[in-house]
């Protein structure tokens, strides 16, 4: 995960404010998408999860991390979201009170896929065997539970 995604490096002392603004934008965007207020045919009938909004320190730009339920192999949904970013800014203006609404850049959230890959890796026989063998040796010096291949 990048420093910006993990909340580190968010500027000078404004980290909590940026997180709060990002969370407010995430909530409002989720509401707009859930209500189906977008008239784009590529977004009709598509459920989109807004997982995170990362706001720049000057509050002028926001990266909106989304995950279309059912996937988006051709990138149609992501392109449609970015094409309608002006519409979303207009809708946000009535829901979020800010001096300047940030420009929105929609990005695919790959953290779900990474979590699924890690979970699948942890379920492989070799890793499961290593985890089971080393699970009870935390109080020892670590030499007894090591397997050598």
Rosetta silent file (secondary structure, phi, psi, omega in degrees, C-alpha in Angstrom):
SEQUENCE: XXXXXXXXXXXXXXXXXXXXXXXXXXXXXXXXXXXXXXXXXXXXXXXXXXXXXXXXXXXXXXXXXXXXXXXXXXXXXXXXXXXXXXXXXXXXXXXXXXXXXXXXXXXXXXXXXXXXXXXXXXXXXXXXXXXXXXXXXXXXXXXXXXXXX
SCORE:     score description
SCORE:     0.000 S_00000001
   1 L     0.000  137.366 -178.306    0.000    0.000    0.000 S_00000001
   2 L   -72.131  158.961  178.696    1.342    3.415   -0.887 S_00000001
   3 H   -57.273  -37.818 -179.709    2.073    5.979    1.835 S_00000001
   4 H   -65.858  -37.565 -179.564   -0.846    8.094    0.668 S_00000001
   5 H   -71.792  -27.962 -177.532   -3.235    5.127    0.902 S_00000001
   6 H   -90.822   -1.589  177.760   -2.074    4.218    4.405 S_00000001
   7 L    92.106   -0.948  178.533   -2.515    7.747    5.762 S_00000001
   8 L   -88.043  156.046  174.977    1.206    8.492    6.102 S_00000001
   9 L    66.737   33.011 -176.421    2.822   11.509    4.503 S_00000001
  10 L   -88.289   16.392  176.737   -0.394   13.500    4.405 S_00000001
  11 L   108.734 -169.576 -175.735    1.303   16.838    4.850 S_00000001
  12 L   -88.892   96.312  173.359    2.132   19.075    7.779 S_00000001
  13 L    71.606   -2.734 -177.907   -0.250   18.333   10.606 S_00000001
  14 L   -95.765   13.357 -175.467   -3.310   18.147    8.358 S_00000001
  15 H   -58.202  -46.019 -179.524   -3.532   14.371    8.359 S_00000001
  16 H   -65.970  -39.014  179.239   -6.659   14.125   10.476 S_00000001
  17 H   -64.921  -44.355  179.607   -8.385   16.829    8.473 S_00000001
  18 H   -62.556  -41.074  178.124   -7.519   15.147    5.171 S_00000001
  19 H   -64.370  -41.362 -179.518   -8.804   11.817    6.450 S_00000001
  20 H   -65.411  -44.722  178.745  -12.033   13.435    7.681 S_00000001
  21 H   -63.337  -44.291  178.645  -12.586   15.256    4.356 S_00000001
  22 H   -60.477  -40.948  179.397  -11.826   12.068    2.428 S_00000001
  23 H   -67.963  -38.545  176.235  -14.277   10.090    4.532 S_00000001
  24 H   -63.476  -42.858  177.910  -16.995   12.729    4.038 S_00000001
  25 H   -65.164  -41.126  179.425  -16.433   12.646    0.271 S_00000001
  26 H   -60.425  -46.044 -179.079  -16.444    8.821    0.273 S_00000001
  27 H   -62.642  -45.280 -179.079  -19.742    8.726    2.129 S_00000001
  28 H   -66.010  -42.711  178.338  -21.376   11.307   -0.171 S_00000001
  29 H   -64.453  -40.308  177.541  -20.119    9.607   -3.356 S_00000001
  30 H   -59.653  -40.998  179.503  -21.339    6.229   -2.097 S_00000001
  31 H   -64.774  -44.524  179.466  -24.756    7.762   -1.527 S_00000001
  32 H   -60.993  -45.602 -179.134  -24.861    9.300   -5.019 S_00000001
  33 H   -68.667  -37.150 -179.033  -23.874    6.002   -6.640 S_00000001
  34 H   -67.088  -33.316 -179.629  -26.287    3.952   -4.509 S_00000001
  35 L   -79.027   -9.552  178.594  -29.215    6.160   -5.505 S_00000001
  36 L    66.837   36.312 -176.351  -28.422    5.681   -9.201 S_00000001
  37 L   -78.737   -7.796 -178.564  -28.490    9.414   -9.914 S_00000001
  38 L   -85.155  133.497 -175.587  -25.988    9.107  -12.776 S_00000001
  39 L   -93.884    5.090 -178.926  -27.601    9.004  -16.214 S_00000001
  40 L   -71.956  128.526 -179.191  -24.685    7.324  -18.016 S_00000001
  41 H   -62.063  -28.158  178.830  -25.781    4.014  -19.620 S_00000001
  42 H   -71.347  -15.807 -179.611  -22.456    2.387  -18.679 S_00000001
  43 H  -105.984   -3.503  179.434  -23.261    3.025  -15.008 S_00000001
  44 L   -71.759  129.213  177.143  -26.903    1.925  -15.086 S_00000001
  45 L    74.630   10.251  179.996  -27.498   -1.204  -13.036 S_00000001
  46 L  -106.357  129.082  175.414  -23.875   -1.374  -11.872 S_00000001
  47 L   -92.331  128.918 -178.389  -23.071   -1.460   -8.166 S_00000001
  48 E  -124.215  129.171  176.033  -19.873    0.372   -7.300 S_00000001
  49 E   -96.494  126.026  174.144  -18.165    0.307   -3.915 S_00000001
  50 E   -95.496  106.728 -173.786  -16.232    3.443   -2.968 S_00000001
  51 E   -88.419  -30.698 -177.751  -13.562    2.068   -0.649 S_00000001
  52 E  -162.188  149.235  172.306  -11.430    5.154   -0.045 S_00000001
  53 E  -126.426  118.539 -179.112  -10.963    8.777   -1.069 S_00000001
  54 E  -103.562  114.330 -175.408   -7.421   10.122   -0.814 S_00000001
  55 E   -99.099  137.581  177.397   -7.376   13.935   -0.782 S_00000001
  56 L   -68.345  156.385 -178.418   -4.285   15.983   -1.678 S_00000001
  57 L   -57.420  -29.663  178.959   -2.900   18.290    1.055 S_00000001
  58 L   -88.454    3.008  178.021   -4.196   21.394   -0.760 S_00000001
  59 L    62.743   20.464 -178.648   -7.683   19.799   -1.070 S_00000001
  60 L   -95.000  -20.506 -177.222   -7.694   20.445   -4.839 S_00000001
  61 E  -133.873  145.443  177.553   -7.459   16.811   -6.000 S_00000001
  62 E  -139.610  129.479  172.822   -8.974   13.580   -4.762 S_00000001
  63 E   -93.560  121.843 -177.944   -8.255   10.018   -5.833 S_00000001
  64 E  -105.355  112.397 -178.943  -11.422    7.964   -5.478 S_00000001
  65 E   -90.518  120.068 -175.304  -10.699    4.245   -5.140 S_00000001
  66 E  -126.103  157.695  174.960  -13.628    2.181   -6.399 S_00000001
  67 E  -137.680  107.700  176.182  -14.450   -1.455   -6.974 S_00000001
  68 E   -69.211  127.494  178.184  -17.283   -2.314   -9.366 S_00000001
  69 L   -68.790  132.135 -174.763  -19.115   -5.351   -8.008 S_00000001
  70 L    92.623   -1.740  177.292  -18.869   -8.094  -10.580 S_00000001
  71 L    84.743  174.622  179.989  -15.596   -6.668  -11.878 S_00000001
  72 L  -151.244   66.537 -172.831  -14.800   -4.337  -14.725 S_00000001
  73 L   -60.416  -34.142 -179.064  -12.587   -6.275  -17.146 S_00000001
  74 L   -90.337   -7.618 -178.701  -12.831   -3.745  -19.998 S_00000001
  75 L    77.789   13.778 -179.094  -12.584   -0.709  -17.733 S_00000001
  76 H   -58.964  -46.302 -176.461  -15.959    0.581  -18.966 S_00000001
  77 H   -65.676  -43.789 -179.506  -17.197    1.522  -15.504 S_00000001
  78 H   -62.684  -42.109  177.630  -13.970    3.286  -14.557 S_00000001
  79 H   -63.689  -40.973 -179.969  -13.992    5.284  -17.816 S_00000001
  80 H   -66.570  -39.638  177.772  -17.637    6.233  -17.283 S_00000001
  81 H   -61.993  -45.530  179.536  -16.963    7.362  -13.706 S_00000001
  82 H   -67.110  -35.483  178.076  -14.086    9.582  -14.845 S_00000001
  83 H   -66.281  -28.427 -178.970  -16.154   10.934  -17.749 S_00000001
  84 L  -100.766   17.973 -176.996  -18.874   11.922  -15.260 S_00000001
  85 H   -61.753  -32.761  176.602  -16.537   13.413  -12.645 S_00000001
  86 H   -64.454  -40.226  176.113  -17.992   16.882  -13.280 S_00000001
  87 H   -61.180  -44.115  179.980  -21.472   15.571  -12.539 S_00000001
  88 H   -62.885  -40.228  177.773  -20.204   14.038   -9.295 S_00000001
  89 H   -61.894  -41.031  178.048  -18.586   17.336   -8.277 S_00000001
  90 H   -62.886  -42.000  178.237  -21.891   19.106   -8.881 S_00000001
  91 H   -66.946  -38.130  179.913  -23.755   16.572   -6.757 S_00000001
  92 H   -65.310  -30.466 -177.177  -21.123   16.805   -4.028 S_00000001
  93 H   -60.823  -27.288  178.584  -21.526   20.585   -3.849 S_00000001
  94 H   -90.165  -11.827 -176.888  -24.967   20.133   -2.295 S_00000001
  95 H  -105.934  -29.288 -175.588  -23.835   17.379    0.101 S_00000001
  96 L  -124.562  127.562 -179.405  -20.398   18.509    1.303 S_00000001
  97 L   -93.155  109.194  178.137  -19.587   22.049    2.401 S_00000001
  98 L  -142.499  152.560  177.188  -16.115   23.001    1.198 S_00000001
  99 L   -64.238  -47.274  176.770  -14.604   26.173   -0.195 S_00000001
 100 L  -126.875  131.314  173.327  -13.295   24.238   -3.204 S_00000001
 101 L   -85.543  133.495 -177.761  -14.474   20.817   -4.255 S_00000001
 102 L   -69.860  153.326  171.121  -11.533   18.698   -5.358 S_00000001
 103 E   -70.780  136.502 -175.046  -11.161   17.371   -8.874 S_00000001
 104 E  -100.766  132.205  173.244  -12.051   13.696   -8.787 S_00000001
 105 E  -124.023  113.034 -178.968   -9.930   10.972  -10.339 S_00000001
 106 E   -84.276  133.201 -179.780  -11.492    7.534  -10.119 S_00000001
 107 E  -132.139  149.276  177.946   -9.077    4.625   -9.778 S_00000001
 108 E   -73.713  128.837  178.019   -9.592    0.894   -9.499 S_00000001
 109 L   -85.136  112.735 -177.557   -9.050   -0.345   -5.946 S_00000001
 110 L   -95.583    3.001 -177.964   -6.822   -3.386   -6.218 S_00000001
 111 H   -66.487  -31.175  177.851   -6.614   -4.058   -2.477 S_00000001
 112 H   -65.088  -43.081  179.037   -9.512   -6.529   -2.688 S_00000001
 113 H   -66.488  -38.910  178.180   -7.677   -8.551   -5.334 S_00000001
 114 H   -64.662  -40.987  179.058   -4.449   -8.424   -3.313 S_00000001
 115 H   -64.673  -39.931  178.216   -6.263   -9.649   -0.199 S_00000001
 116 H   -64.948  -41.033  178.522   -7.817  -12.505   -2.171 S_00000001
 117 H   -63.705  -42.669  179.670   -4.400  -13.474   -3.573 S_00000001
 118 H   -65.972  -41.300  179.037   -2.823  -13.467   -0.113 S_00000001
 119 H   -62.626  -42.339  178.167   -5.697  -15.512    1.299 S_00000001
 120 H   -64.158  -39.389  178.587   -5.333  -18.061   -1.511 S_00000001
 121 H   -63.879  -41.155 -179.729   -1.586  -18.223   -0.901 S_00000001
 122 H   -67.003  -21.596 -179.806   -2.108  -18.836    2.817 S_00000001
 123 L   -89.519   -5.442  178.861   -4.410  -21.758    1.998 S_00000001
 124 L   -66.122  148.662 -176.189   -1.856  -23.588   -0.155 S_00000001
 125 H   -56.518  -41.767 -176.804   -0.682  -26.875    1.413 S_00000001
 126 H   -64.975  -46.023 -179.587    2.957  -25.835    1.756 S_00000001
 127 H   -67.918  -41.102  177.918    2.209  -22.544    3.510 S_00000001
 128 H   -59.674  -42.795  179.248   -0.448  -24.169    5.715 S_00000001
 129 H   -62.321  -44.807  179.966    2.042  -26.855    6.736 S_00000001
 130 H   -65.188  -39.798  178.863    4.686  -24.239    7.576 S_00000001
 131 H   -66.796  -40.899  179.027    2.199  -22.149    9.555 S_00000001
 132 H   -66.505  -39.357 -178.454    0.967  -25.201   11.490 S_00000001
 133 H   -70.004  -35.130 -176.515    4.517  -26.359   12.249 S_00000001
 134 H   -95.683   -0.931 -174.338    5.677  -22.937   13.449 S_00000001
 135 L   -67.342  -32.696 -175.614    2.488  -21.925   15.252 S_00000001
 136 L   -98.805    6.876 -173.740    3.369  -23.238   18.728 S_00000001
 137 L  -103.504   19.421 -175.365    7.030  -22.206   18.909 S_00000001
 138 L   -67.853  -26.215  179.927    6.643  -18.503   19.609 S_00000001
 139 L   -83.931  -16.196 -179.181    8.023  -18.794   23.147 S_00000001
 140 L   -82.343 -178.613  178.678   11.143  -20.721   22.042 S_00000001
 141 L   -80.902   -0.994  173.285   14.259  -19.354   20.425 S_00000001
 142 L    94.767   -5.594 -176.178   12.848  -20.334   17.026 S_00000001
 143 L   -80.705  -30.391 -175.140   15.272  -23.117   16.123 S_00000001
 144 L   -73.702  -31.516 -173.302   12.962  -26.081   16.756 S_00000001
 145 L   -91.596    3.572 -177.480   10.093  -24.994   14.490 S_00000001
 146 L   -84.162  132.769  174.581   12.089  -24.246   11.347 S_00000001
 147 L   -99.955  140.768 -179.666   11.658  -26.569    8.399 S_00000001
 148 L  -114.177  127.366 -178.839   14.543  -26.967    6.032 S_00000001
 149 L   -98.786    0.000    0.000   13.892  -27.741    2.384 S_00000001
